[in-house]
């Protein structure tokens, strides 16, 4: 079964939409998802899901609906496979390993590719202290003075692109990919010989 990561938008921020990771993990397990593992409090959940389950209804829709049922509020969810995360990491247009002091790198993962109108609205925005690159369904953001001083916040991107998004820092993206690879190895070593 492929390993996925669900990235929840805007939970456990400023006392809003509070979800304990243990409760979130139990919810995923109750949905029949396997090898569930959470990473930090911002809503990152790794799990295995059979391909036939995904064909019935998109995973993000199932997860969003279950979060609303269990926790009582709506949370946009972006779901990517570990291969998707590795692609995002591998195609980073910025030199992630040689950031200057004070610089930080983020990736905003979009729920879907933006329209051409949304792309044009974003392309009309620039700032000397920040750089960004739009790729398929993510935006790479290089903040020269940190995300707190950047105009390219998650809310800003959603407003310009008219697409829900959730943003993670570069370290979190790499950690999630590493955890996903470890889950894949664990799953493959648990298979009976010859399978």
Short mmCIF file of N, CA and C in Angstrom, two decimals:
data_model
loop_
_atom_site.label_atom_id
_atom_site.label_comp_id
_atom_site.label_asym_id
_atom_site.label_seq_id
_atom_site.Cartn_x
_atom_site.Cartn_y
_atom_site.Cartn_z
N UNK A 1 0.83 -1.19 0.00
CA UNK A 1 0.00 0.00 0.00
C UNK A 1 0.87 1.25 0.00
N UNK A 2 0.54 2.20 -0.85
CA UNK A 2 1.34 3.43 -0.90
C UNK A 2 1.21 4.24 0.39
N UNK A 3 2.29 4.92 0.72
CA UNK A 3 2.31 5.81 1.89
C UNK A 3 1.93 7.22 1.42
N UNK A 4 1.04 7.82 2.18
CA UNK A 4 0.57 9.19 1.90
C UNK A 4 0.86 10.06 3.11
N UNK A 5 0.78 11.36 2.89
CA UNK A 5 0.80 12.30 4.00
C UNK A 5 -0.37 13.25 3.82
N UNK A 6 -1.13 13.42 4.90
CA UNK A 6 -2.21 14.40 4.92
C UNK A 6 -1.67 15.63 5.65
N UNK A 7 -1.80 16.77 5.01
CA UNK A 7 -1.32 18.04 5.57
C UNK A 7 -2.54 18.89 5.86
N UNK A 8 -2.84 19.07 7.14
CA UNK A 8 -4.02 19.82 7.55
C UNK A 8 -3.69 21.30 7.62
N UNK A 9 -4.63 22.13 7.19
CA UNK A 9 -4.41 23.57 7.16
C UNK A 9 -4.99 24.22 8.41
N UNK A 10 -4.16 24.97 9.11
CA UNK A 10 -4.63 25.87 10.15
C UNK A 10 -5.14 25.25 11.43
N UNK A 11 -4.61 24.09 11.82
CA UNK A 11 -5.03 23.56 13.12
C UNK A 11 -3.98 23.92 14.17
N UNK A 12 -4.44 23.99 15.42
CA UNK A 12 -3.55 24.25 16.57
C UNK A 12 -2.75 25.54 16.42
N UNK A 13 -3.36 26.55 15.82
CA UNK A 13 -2.72 27.85 15.64
C UNK A 13 -3.50 28.89 16.45
N UNK A 14 -2.82 29.57 17.35
CA UNK A 14 -3.42 30.64 18.16
C UNK A 14 -4.68 30.17 18.88
N UNK A 15 -4.67 28.94 19.36
CA UNK A 15 -5.80 28.42 20.12
C UNK A 15 -7.03 28.08 19.29
N UNK A 16 -6.89 28.07 17.98
CA UNK A 16 -8.01 27.78 17.09
C UNK A 16 -7.91 26.36 16.54
N UNK A 17 -9.07 25.76 16.31
CA UNK A 17 -9.16 24.43 15.70
C UNK A 17 -8.19 23.46 16.36
N UNK A 18 -8.35 23.30 17.66
CA UNK A 18 -7.44 22.45 18.43
C UNK A 18 -7.75 20.97 18.21
N UNK A 19 -6.73 20.23 17.83
CA UNK A 19 -6.83 18.79 17.66
C UNK A 19 -5.59 18.15 18.26
N UNK A 20 -5.78 17.25 19.20
CA UNK A 20 -4.66 16.51 19.75
C UNK A 20 -4.24 15.45 18.74
N UNK A 21 -2.93 15.28 18.59
CA UNK A 21 -2.42 14.35 17.59
C UNK A 21 -2.85 12.91 17.88
N UNK A 22 -2.93 12.53 19.14
CA UNK A 22 -3.38 11.17 19.48
C UNK A 22 -4.81 10.95 19.01
N UNK A 23 -5.66 11.96 19.16
CA UNK A 23 -7.05 11.85 18.71
C UNK A 23 -7.13 11.81 17.18
N UNK A 24 -6.29 12.60 16.54
CA UNK A 24 -6.25 12.61 15.08
C UNK A 24 -5.79 11.25 14.56
N UNK A 25 -4.79 10.69 15.20
CA UNK A 25 -4.30 9.36 14.81
C UNK A 25 -5.41 8.32 14.95
N UNK A 26 -6.14 8.36 16.06
CA UNK A 26 -7.25 7.41 16.26
C UNK A 26 -8.31 7.57 15.18
N UNK A 27 -8.59 8.81 14.80
CA UNK A 27 -9.58 9.05 13.75
C UNK A 27 -9.14 8.40 12.43
N UNK A 28 -7.88 8.59 12.06
CA UNK A 28 -7.36 8.00 10.82
C UNK A 28 -7.44 6.48 10.89
N UNK A 29 -7.08 5.91 12.02
CA UNK A 29 -7.15 4.45 12.17
C UNK A 29 -8.59 3.96 12.08
N UNK A 30 -9.53 4.70 12.67
CA UNK A 30 -10.94 4.32 12.61
C UNK A 30 -11.48 4.39 11.17
N UNK A 31 -10.84 5.17 10.32
CA UNK A 31 -11.21 5.26 8.91
C UNK A 31 -10.70 4.06 8.12
N UNK A 32 -9.93 3.18 8.77
CA UNK A 32 -9.38 2.02 8.09
C UNK A 32 -8.03 2.26 7.45
N UNK A 33 -7.43 3.41 7.72
CA UNK A 33 -6.10 3.70 7.18
C UNK A 33 -5.07 3.04 8.08
N UNK A 34 -3.96 2.64 7.50
CA UNK A 34 -2.97 1.84 8.22
C UNK A 34 -1.66 2.59 8.42
N UNK A 35 -0.86 2.07 9.33
CA UNK A 35 0.48 2.60 9.63
C UNK A 35 0.44 4.11 9.91
N UNK A 36 -0.56 4.54 10.63
CA UNK A 36 -0.79 5.96 10.89
C UNK A 36 0.26 6.50 11.86
N UNK A 37 0.84 7.62 11.49
CA UNK A 37 1.87 8.26 12.32
C UNK A 37 1.72 9.77 12.15
N UNK A 38 1.71 10.51 13.26
CA UNK A 38 1.64 11.97 13.18
C UNK A 38 3.04 12.56 13.39
N UNK A 39 3.21 13.76 12.87
CA UNK A 39 4.48 14.46 13.05
C UNK A 39 4.19 15.92 13.39
N UNK A 40 4.65 16.37 14.50
CA UNK A 40 4.46 17.68 15.12
C UNK A 40 2.98 18.09 15.15
N UNK A 41 2.70 19.17 15.84
CA UNK A 41 1.32 19.56 16.15
C UNK A 41 0.59 20.31 15.03
N UNK A 42 1.27 20.59 13.93
CA UNK A 42 0.64 21.40 12.88
C UNK A 42 -0.24 20.59 11.94
N UNK A 43 -0.39 19.30 12.20
CA UNK A 43 -1.31 18.50 11.40
C UNK A 43 -0.68 17.83 10.21
N UNK A 44 0.30 16.98 10.47
CA UNK A 44 0.94 16.18 9.43
C UNK A 44 0.70 14.72 9.81
N UNK A 45 0.03 13.97 8.94
CA UNK A 45 -0.31 12.59 9.26
C UNK A 45 0.14 11.70 8.11
N UNK A 46 1.04 10.77 8.41
CA UNK A 46 1.47 9.78 7.43
C UNK A 46 0.60 8.55 7.61
N UNK A 47 0.29 7.87 6.49
CA UNK A 47 -0.55 6.68 6.57
C UNK A 47 -0.45 5.89 5.27
N UNK A 48 -0.86 4.64 5.34
CA UNK A 48 -0.94 3.78 4.17
C UNK A 48 -2.41 3.65 3.78
N UNK A 49 -2.65 3.62 2.47
CA UNK A 49 -4.02 3.49 1.97
C UNK A 49 -4.00 2.66 0.70
N UNK A 50 -4.93 1.72 0.61
CA UNK A 50 -5.02 0.87 -0.58
C UNK A 50 -5.52 1.69 -1.77
N UNK A 51 -4.99 1.40 -2.94
CA UNK A 51 -5.35 2.15 -4.14
C UNK A 51 -6.85 2.06 -4.44
N UNK A 52 -7.48 0.91 -4.16
CA UNK A 52 -8.91 0.78 -4.45
C UNK A 52 -9.76 1.70 -3.57
N UNK A 53 -9.29 1.98 -2.35
CA UNK A 53 -10.00 2.93 -1.49
C UNK A 53 -9.96 4.33 -2.10
N UNK A 54 -8.84 4.69 -2.67
CA UNK A 54 -8.67 6.02 -3.24
C UNK A 54 -9.58 6.23 -4.44
N UNK A 55 -9.85 5.16 -5.20
CA UNK A 55 -10.67 5.29 -6.39
C UNK A 55 -12.13 5.59 -6.04
N UNK A 56 -12.61 5.13 -4.89
CA UNK A 56 -14.00 5.33 -4.51
C UNK A 56 -14.29 6.80 -4.21
N UNK A 57 -13.41 7.45 -3.54
CA UNK A 57 -13.59 8.86 -3.17
C UNK A 57 -12.22 9.42 -2.84
N UNK A 58 -11.91 10.63 -3.28
CA UNK A 58 -10.58 11.18 -2.96
C UNK A 58 -10.32 11.17 -1.46
N UNK A 59 -9.10 10.80 -1.10
CA UNK A 59 -8.73 10.72 0.31
C UNK A 59 -8.94 12.03 1.05
N UNK A 60 -8.57 13.14 0.43
CA UNK A 60 -8.72 14.42 1.15
C UNK A 60 -10.18 14.71 1.48
N UNK A 61 -11.10 14.31 0.61
CA UNK A 61 -12.53 14.53 0.86
C UNK A 61 -12.98 13.68 2.04
N UNK A 62 -12.58 12.41 2.05
CA UNK A 62 -12.93 11.53 3.17
C UNK A 62 -12.39 12.06 4.49
N UNK A 63 -11.14 12.51 4.47
CA UNK A 63 -10.49 13.00 5.69
C UNK A 63 -11.15 14.29 6.17
N UNK A 64 -11.40 15.22 5.25
CA UNK A 64 -12.05 16.48 5.62
C UNK A 64 -13.42 16.22 6.25
N UNK A 65 -14.20 15.34 5.64
CA UNK A 65 -15.53 15.02 6.16
C UNK A 65 -15.44 14.39 7.56
N UNK A 66 -14.48 13.50 7.74
CA UNK A 66 -14.34 12.83 9.04
C UNK A 66 -13.87 13.80 10.12
N UNK A 67 -12.98 14.71 9.77
CA UNK A 67 -12.54 15.73 10.74
C UNK A 67 -13.73 16.56 11.19
N UNK A 68 -14.56 16.97 10.25
CA UNK A 68 -15.73 17.77 10.62
C UNK A 68 -16.68 16.97 11.51
N UNK A 69 -16.87 15.69 11.19
CA UNK A 69 -17.76 14.85 12.00
C UNK A 69 -17.22 14.64 13.41
N UNK A 70 -15.92 14.33 13.51
CA UNK A 70 -15.32 13.99 14.80
C UNK A 70 -15.03 15.23 15.64
N UNK A 71 -14.48 16.28 15.02
CA UNK A 71 -14.00 17.44 15.78
C UNK A 71 -14.94 18.65 15.70
N UNK A 72 -15.88 18.64 14.76
CA UNK A 72 -16.89 19.68 14.72
C UNK A 72 -16.53 20.95 13.96
N UNK A 73 -15.46 20.91 13.17
CA UNK A 73 -15.12 22.08 12.36
C UNK A 73 -14.46 21.63 11.06
N UNK A 74 -14.50 22.53 10.08
CA UNK A 74 -13.93 22.22 8.77
C UNK A 74 -12.44 22.53 8.74
N UNK A 75 -11.69 21.65 8.12
CA UNK A 75 -10.25 21.83 7.94
C UNK A 75 -9.89 21.40 6.52
N UNK A 76 -9.37 22.31 5.70
CA UNK A 76 -8.88 21.87 4.39
C UNK A 76 -7.69 20.92 4.56
N UNK A 77 -7.65 19.90 3.72
CA UNK A 77 -6.60 18.88 3.81
C UNK A 77 -5.98 18.70 2.42
N UNK A 78 -4.67 18.68 2.37
CA UNK A 78 -3.93 18.36 1.16
C UNK A 78 -3.32 16.98 1.38
N UNK A 79 -3.52 16.08 0.43
CA UNK A 79 -2.94 14.73 0.53
C UNK A 79 -1.96 14.55 -0.62
N UNK A 80 -0.78 14.09 -0.28
CA UNK A 80 0.25 13.78 -1.27
C UNK A 80 0.86 12.42 -0.94
N UNK A 81 1.34 11.74 -1.97
CA UNK A 81 2.10 10.52 -1.73
C UNK A 81 3.53 10.91 -1.35
N UNK A 82 4.24 9.96 -0.82
CA UNK A 82 5.66 10.20 -0.50
C UNK A 82 6.43 10.49 -1.79
N UNK A 83 6.07 9.83 -2.89
CA UNK A 83 6.72 10.14 -4.18
C UNK A 83 6.47 11.60 -4.56
N UNK A 84 5.26 12.09 -4.31
CA UNK A 84 4.96 13.51 -4.59
C UNK A 84 5.87 14.42 -3.77
N UNK A 85 6.02 14.11 -2.47
CA UNK A 85 6.89 14.94 -1.62
C UNK A 85 8.33 14.90 -2.12
N UNK A 86 8.79 13.72 -2.51
CA UNK A 86 10.16 13.61 -3.03
C UNK A 86 10.32 14.43 -4.31
N UNK A 87 9.29 14.45 -5.15
CA UNK A 87 9.34 15.27 -6.37
C UNK A 87 9.43 16.75 -6.00
N UNK A 88 8.61 17.18 -5.04
CA UNK A 88 8.62 18.58 -4.61
C UNK A 88 10.00 18.96 -4.08
N UNK A 89 10.58 18.10 -3.27
CA UNK A 89 11.92 18.36 -2.72
C UNK A 89 12.97 18.38 -3.82
N UNK A 90 12.89 17.40 -4.72
CA UNK A 90 13.88 17.29 -5.79
C UNK A 90 13.82 18.42 -6.80
N UNK A 91 12.67 19.05 -6.95
CA UNK A 91 12.51 20.11 -7.95
C UNK A 91 12.58 21.52 -7.36
N UNK A 92 13.05 21.62 -6.13
CA UNK A 92 13.13 22.94 -5.50
C UNK A 92 14.02 23.87 -6.34
N UNK A 93 13.50 25.03 -6.71
CA UNK A 93 14.28 25.94 -7.55
C UNK A 93 15.30 26.78 -6.78
N UNK A 94 15.29 26.68 -5.46
CA UNK A 94 16.20 27.47 -4.64
C UNK A 94 17.26 26.56 -4.01
N UNK A 95 18.46 27.08 -3.76
CA UNK A 95 19.53 26.27 -3.16
C UNK A 95 19.29 26.06 -1.67
N UNK A 96 18.48 25.06 -1.35
CA UNK A 96 18.06 24.84 0.04
C UNK A 96 19.23 24.58 0.99
N UNK A 97 20.32 24.03 0.47
CA UNK A 97 21.45 23.69 1.33
C UNK A 97 22.42 24.85 1.54
N UNK A 98 22.14 26.00 0.93
CA UNK A 98 23.06 27.14 1.11
C UNK A 98 22.30 28.44 1.37
N UNK A 99 21.30 28.37 2.25
CA UNK A 99 20.56 29.58 2.61
C UNK A 99 21.43 30.48 3.46
N UNK A 100 21.31 31.77 3.26
CA UNK A 100 22.04 32.74 4.07
C UNK A 100 21.39 32.85 5.44
N UNK A 101 22.13 33.39 6.39
CA UNK A 101 21.59 33.56 7.74
C UNK A 101 20.33 34.42 7.68
N UNK A 102 19.28 33.97 8.34
CA UNK A 102 18.01 34.69 8.36
C UNK A 102 17.05 34.29 7.25
N UNK A 103 17.55 33.60 6.23
CA UNK A 103 16.68 33.16 5.15
C UNK A 103 15.99 31.86 5.53
N UNK A 104 14.79 31.68 5.01
CA UNK A 104 14.09 30.43 5.23
C UNK A 104 13.31 30.05 3.98
N UNK A 105 13.08 28.75 3.84
CA UNK A 105 12.45 28.20 2.65
C UNK A 105 11.18 27.48 3.06
N UNK A 106 10.11 27.73 2.32
CA UNK A 106 8.80 27.14 2.60
C UNK A 106 8.21 26.61 1.31
N UNK A 107 7.27 25.68 1.47
CA UNK A 107 6.50 25.19 0.33
C UNK A 107 5.03 25.27 0.70
N UNK A 108 4.26 25.98 -0.12
CA UNK A 108 2.81 26.00 0.03
C UNK A 108 2.26 24.93 -0.90
N UNK A 109 1.58 23.95 -0.33
CA UNK A 109 1.00 22.87 -1.12
C UNK A 109 -0.46 23.21 -1.38
N UNK A 110 -0.83 23.24 -2.65
CA UNK A 110 -2.16 23.66 -3.06
C UNK A 110 -3.09 22.45 -3.18
N UNK A 111 -4.38 22.66 -2.92
CA UNK A 111 -5.33 21.56 -3.04
C UNK A 111 -5.56 21.17 -4.50
N UNK A 112 -5.29 22.09 -5.41
CA UNK A 112 -5.41 21.82 -6.84
C UNK A 112 -4.59 22.86 -7.59
N UNK A 113 -4.26 22.59 -8.85
CA UNK A 113 -3.54 23.61 -9.61
C UNK A 113 -4.40 24.86 -9.78
N UNK A 114 -3.79 26.04 -9.71
CA UNK A 114 -4.56 27.28 -9.88
C UNK A 114 -4.95 27.51 -11.34
N UNK A 115 -5.94 28.35 -11.52
CA UNK A 115 -6.34 28.74 -12.87
C UNK A 115 -5.30 29.71 -13.44
N UNK A 116 -5.38 29.96 -14.73
CA UNK A 116 -4.48 30.92 -15.36
C UNK A 116 -4.69 32.32 -14.76
N UNK A 117 -5.94 32.66 -14.44
CA UNK A 117 -6.21 33.96 -13.81
C UNK A 117 -5.52 34.06 -12.46
N UNK A 118 -5.59 33.00 -11.67
CA UNK A 118 -4.93 32.99 -10.37
C UNK A 118 -3.42 33.13 -10.51
N UNK A 119 -2.87 32.43 -11.48
CA UNK A 119 -1.43 32.50 -11.72
C UNK A 119 -1.04 33.94 -12.07
N UNK A 120 -1.81 34.58 -12.93
CA UNK A 120 -1.50 35.95 -13.32
C UNK A 120 -1.60 36.92 -12.14
N UNK A 121 -2.58 36.70 -11.25
CA UNK A 121 -2.69 37.56 -10.05
C UNK A 121 -1.44 37.42 -9.19
N UNK A 122 -0.95 36.18 -9.04
CA UNK A 122 0.25 35.97 -8.23
C UNK A 122 1.49 36.55 -8.92
N UNK A 123 1.59 36.35 -10.23
CA UNK A 123 2.76 36.84 -10.96
C UNK A 123 2.87 38.37 -10.91
N UNK A 124 1.75 39.04 -10.68
CA UNK A 124 1.77 40.51 -10.59
C UNK A 124 2.35 41.00 -9.27
N UNK A 125 2.61 40.09 -8.34
CA UNK A 125 3.11 40.45 -7.01
C UNK A 125 4.60 40.18 -6.92
N UNK A 126 5.30 41.12 -6.35
CA UNK A 126 6.73 40.90 -6.10
C UNK A 126 7.16 41.73 -4.90
N UNK A 127 8.25 41.30 -4.33
CA UNK A 127 8.82 42.00 -3.19
C UNK A 127 10.31 41.70 -3.18
N UNK A 128 11.11 42.70 -2.92
CA UNK A 128 12.56 42.53 -2.98
C UNK A 128 13.08 41.50 -1.98
N UNK A 129 12.43 41.40 -0.84
CA UNK A 129 12.96 40.52 0.20
C UNK A 129 12.53 39.07 0.05
N UNK A 130 11.61 38.79 -0.87
CA UNK A 130 11.12 37.42 -1.05
C UNK A 130 11.20 37.02 -2.51
N UNK A 131 11.34 35.73 -2.71
CA UNK A 131 11.22 35.16 -4.05
C UNK A 131 10.26 33.99 -3.96
N UNK A 132 9.56 33.73 -5.04
CA UNK A 132 8.70 32.56 -5.07
C UNK A 132 8.73 31.97 -6.47
N UNK A 133 8.40 30.69 -6.54
CA UNK A 133 8.28 29.99 -7.81
C UNK A 133 7.03 29.12 -7.72
N UNK A 134 6.18 29.26 -8.69
CA UNK A 134 4.98 28.45 -8.77
C UNK A 134 5.27 27.24 -9.64
N UNK A 135 4.96 26.07 -9.12
CA UNK A 135 5.09 24.83 -9.88
C UNK A 135 3.75 24.11 -9.76
N UNK A 136 3.40 23.37 -10.70
CA UNK A 136 2.14 22.61 -10.76
C UNK A 136 1.13 22.94 -9.65
N UNK A 137 1.27 22.30 -8.49
CA UNK A 137 0.33 22.56 -7.40
C UNK A 137 1.06 22.84 -6.09
N UNK A 138 2.14 23.58 -6.22
CA UNK A 138 2.84 24.07 -5.03
C UNK A 138 3.54 25.38 -5.37
N UNK A 139 3.81 26.14 -4.31
CA UNK A 139 4.55 27.39 -4.45
C UNK A 139 5.75 27.31 -3.52
N UNK A 140 6.94 27.46 -4.08
CA UNK A 140 8.18 27.52 -3.29
C UNK A 140 8.39 28.97 -2.89
N UNK A 141 8.67 29.21 -1.62
CA UNK A 141 8.82 30.58 -1.13
C UNK A 141 10.17 30.71 -0.41
N UNK A 142 11.02 31.58 -0.90
CA UNK A 142 12.29 31.89 -0.25
C UNK A 142 12.12 33.23 0.46
N UNK A 143 12.12 33.18 1.77
CA UNK A 143 11.93 34.39 2.59
C UNK A 143 13.29 34.85 3.10
N UNK A 144 13.69 36.00 2.68
CA UNK A 144 15.00 36.51 3.08
C UNK A 144 15.00 37.02 4.52
N UNK A 145 13.82 37.34 5.06
CA UNK A 145 13.72 37.83 6.44
C UNK A 145 12.72 37.02 7.25
N UNK A 146 12.48 35.78 6.86
CA UNK A 146 11.55 34.92 7.58
C UNK A 146 10.12 35.07 7.10
N UNK A 147 9.32 34.04 7.31
CA UNK A 147 7.94 34.04 6.83
C UNK A 147 7.10 35.10 7.52
N UNK A 148 7.40 35.41 8.77
CA UNK A 148 6.63 36.41 9.51
C UNK A 148 6.67 37.79 8.87
N UNK A 149 7.73 38.10 8.14
CA UNK A 149 7.87 39.40 7.49
C UNK A 149 7.58 39.32 5.99
N UNK A 150 7.20 38.15 5.53
CA UNK A 150 6.94 37.96 4.10
C UNK A 150 5.49 38.29 3.77
N UNK A 151 5.27 38.82 2.59
CA UNK A 151 3.89 39.03 2.15
C UNK A 151 3.29 37.74 1.62
N UNK A 152 4.12 36.74 1.38
CA UNK A 152 3.66 35.48 0.79
C UNK A 152 3.19 34.49 1.85
N UNK A 153 2.27 34.95 2.69
CA UNK A 153 1.69 34.07 3.70
C UNK A 153 0.71 33.10 3.03
N UNK A 154 0.29 32.11 3.77
CA UNK A 154 -0.68 31.14 3.26
C UNK A 154 -1.96 31.86 2.84
N UNK A 155 -2.45 32.78 3.68
CA UNK A 155 -3.68 33.51 3.36
C UNK A 155 -3.53 34.34 2.08
N UNK A 156 -2.37 34.98 1.93
CA UNK A 156 -2.10 35.79 0.74
C UNK A 156 -2.15 34.91 -0.52
N UNK A 157 -1.49 33.75 -0.46
CA UNK A 157 -1.47 32.85 -1.62
C UNK A 157 -2.88 32.37 -1.96
N UNK A 158 -3.65 32.01 -0.93
CA UNK A 158 -5.02 31.55 -1.18
C UNK A 158 -5.86 32.65 -1.82
N UNK A 159 -5.68 33.87 -1.36
CA UNK A 159 -6.45 35.00 -1.90
C UNK A 159 -6.09 35.24 -3.37
N UNK A 160 -4.82 35.21 -3.69
CA UNK A 160 -4.39 35.46 -5.07
C UNK A 160 -4.73 34.31 -6.00
N UNK A 161 -4.49 33.08 -5.55
CA UNK A 161 -4.67 31.91 -6.41
C UNK A 161 -6.09 31.36 -6.41
N UNK A 162 -6.88 31.74 -5.39
CA UNK A 162 -8.25 31.23 -5.23
C UNK A 162 -8.26 29.70 -5.10
N UNK A 163 -7.28 29.20 -4.36
CA UNK A 163 -7.13 27.77 -4.11
C UNK A 163 -6.70 27.61 -2.66
N UNK A 164 -7.26 26.63 -1.95
CA UNK A 164 -6.83 26.36 -0.58
C UNK A 164 -5.39 25.83 -0.60
N UNK A 165 -4.64 26.18 0.44
CA UNK A 165 -3.24 25.78 0.52
C UNK A 165 -2.86 25.57 1.98
N UNK A 166 -1.78 24.85 2.18
CA UNK A 166 -1.18 24.73 3.50
C UNK A 166 0.33 24.79 3.32
N UNK A 167 1.00 25.50 4.21
CA UNK A 167 2.43 25.78 4.04
C UNK A 167 3.25 25.05 5.08
N UNK A 168 4.38 24.49 4.64
CA UNK A 168 5.31 23.81 5.54
C UNK A 168 6.71 24.34 5.28
N UNK A 169 7.53 24.36 6.34
CA UNK A 169 8.91 24.78 6.14
C UNK A 169 9.71 23.63 5.52
N UNK A 170 10.88 23.96 5.04
CA UNK A 170 11.70 23.00 4.31
C UNK A 170 12.10 21.82 5.18
N UNK A 171 12.41 22.07 6.44
CA UNK A 171 12.81 20.98 7.33
C UNK A 171 11.65 19.99 7.51
N UNK A 172 10.44 20.50 7.67
CA UNK A 172 9.28 19.62 7.83
C UNK A 172 9.05 18.80 6.57
N UNK A 173 9.17 19.41 5.40
CA UNK A 173 9.00 18.67 4.15
C UNK A 173 9.98 17.51 4.07
N UNK A 174 11.25 17.78 4.39
CA UNK A 174 12.26 16.73 4.34
C UNK A 174 12.02 15.65 5.39
N UNK A 175 11.60 16.04 6.58
CA UNK A 175 11.32 15.08 7.64
C UNK A 175 10.15 14.18 7.25
N UNK A 176 9.10 14.76 6.68
CA UNK A 176 7.95 13.96 6.26
C UNK A 176 8.35 12.95 5.18
N UNK A 177 9.17 13.37 4.24
CA UNK A 177 9.63 12.45 3.20
C UNK A 177 10.45 11.32 3.82
N UNK A 178 11.32 11.64 4.77
CA UNK A 178 12.14 10.61 5.43
C UNK A 178 11.27 9.65 6.23
N UNK A 179 10.30 10.18 6.97
CA UNK A 179 9.39 9.32 7.73
C UNK A 179 8.59 8.42 6.79
N UNK A 180 8.17 8.97 5.66
CA UNK A 180 7.42 8.17 4.68
C UNK A 180 8.25 7.05 4.10
N UNK A 181 9.52 7.35 3.78
CA UNK A 181 10.41 6.29 3.27
C UNK A 181 10.60 5.20 4.32
N UNK A 182 10.74 5.60 5.58
CA UNK A 182 10.90 4.61 6.66
C UNK A 182 9.65 3.74 6.78
N UNK A 183 8.47 4.33 6.65
CA UNK A 183 7.24 3.54 6.69
C UNK A 183 7.16 2.58 5.52
N UNK A 184 7.60 3.02 4.34
CA UNK A 184 7.63 2.13 3.18
C UNK A 184 8.56 0.95 3.41
N UNK A 185 9.74 1.22 3.96
CA UNK A 185 10.68 0.13 4.26
C UNK A 185 10.10 -0.83 5.28
N UNK A 186 9.50 -0.28 6.30
CA UNK A 186 8.88 -1.11 7.34
C UNK A 186 7.78 -1.98 6.74
N UNK A 187 6.97 -1.39 5.87
CA UNK A 187 5.87 -2.14 5.25
C UNK A 187 6.40 -3.23 4.33
N UNK A 188 7.45 -2.92 3.56
CA UNK A 188 7.99 -3.93 2.63
C UNK A 188 8.68 -5.06 3.37
N UNK A 189 9.29 -4.78 4.51
CA UNK A 189 9.95 -5.85 5.27
C UNK A 189 8.93 -6.71 6.02
N UNK A 190 7.70 -6.22 6.17
CA UNK A 190 6.66 -6.99 6.86
C UNK A 190 5.93 -7.94 5.91
N UNK A 191 6.17 -7.81 4.60
CA UNK A 191 5.51 -8.68 3.64
C UNK A 191 6.10 -10.08 3.69
N UNK A 192 5.27 -11.09 3.47
CA UNK A 192 5.80 -12.46 3.40
C UNK A 192 6.74 -12.59 2.20
N UNK A 193 7.72 -13.50 2.27
CA UNK A 193 8.65 -13.68 1.15
C UNK A 193 7.90 -14.00 -0.15
N UNK A 194 8.41 -13.46 -1.25
CA UNK A 194 7.83 -13.73 -2.55
C UNK A 194 6.72 -12.77 -2.95
N UNK A 195 6.40 -11.83 -2.08
CA UNK A 195 5.33 -10.87 -2.42
C UNK A 195 5.94 -9.52 -2.72
#
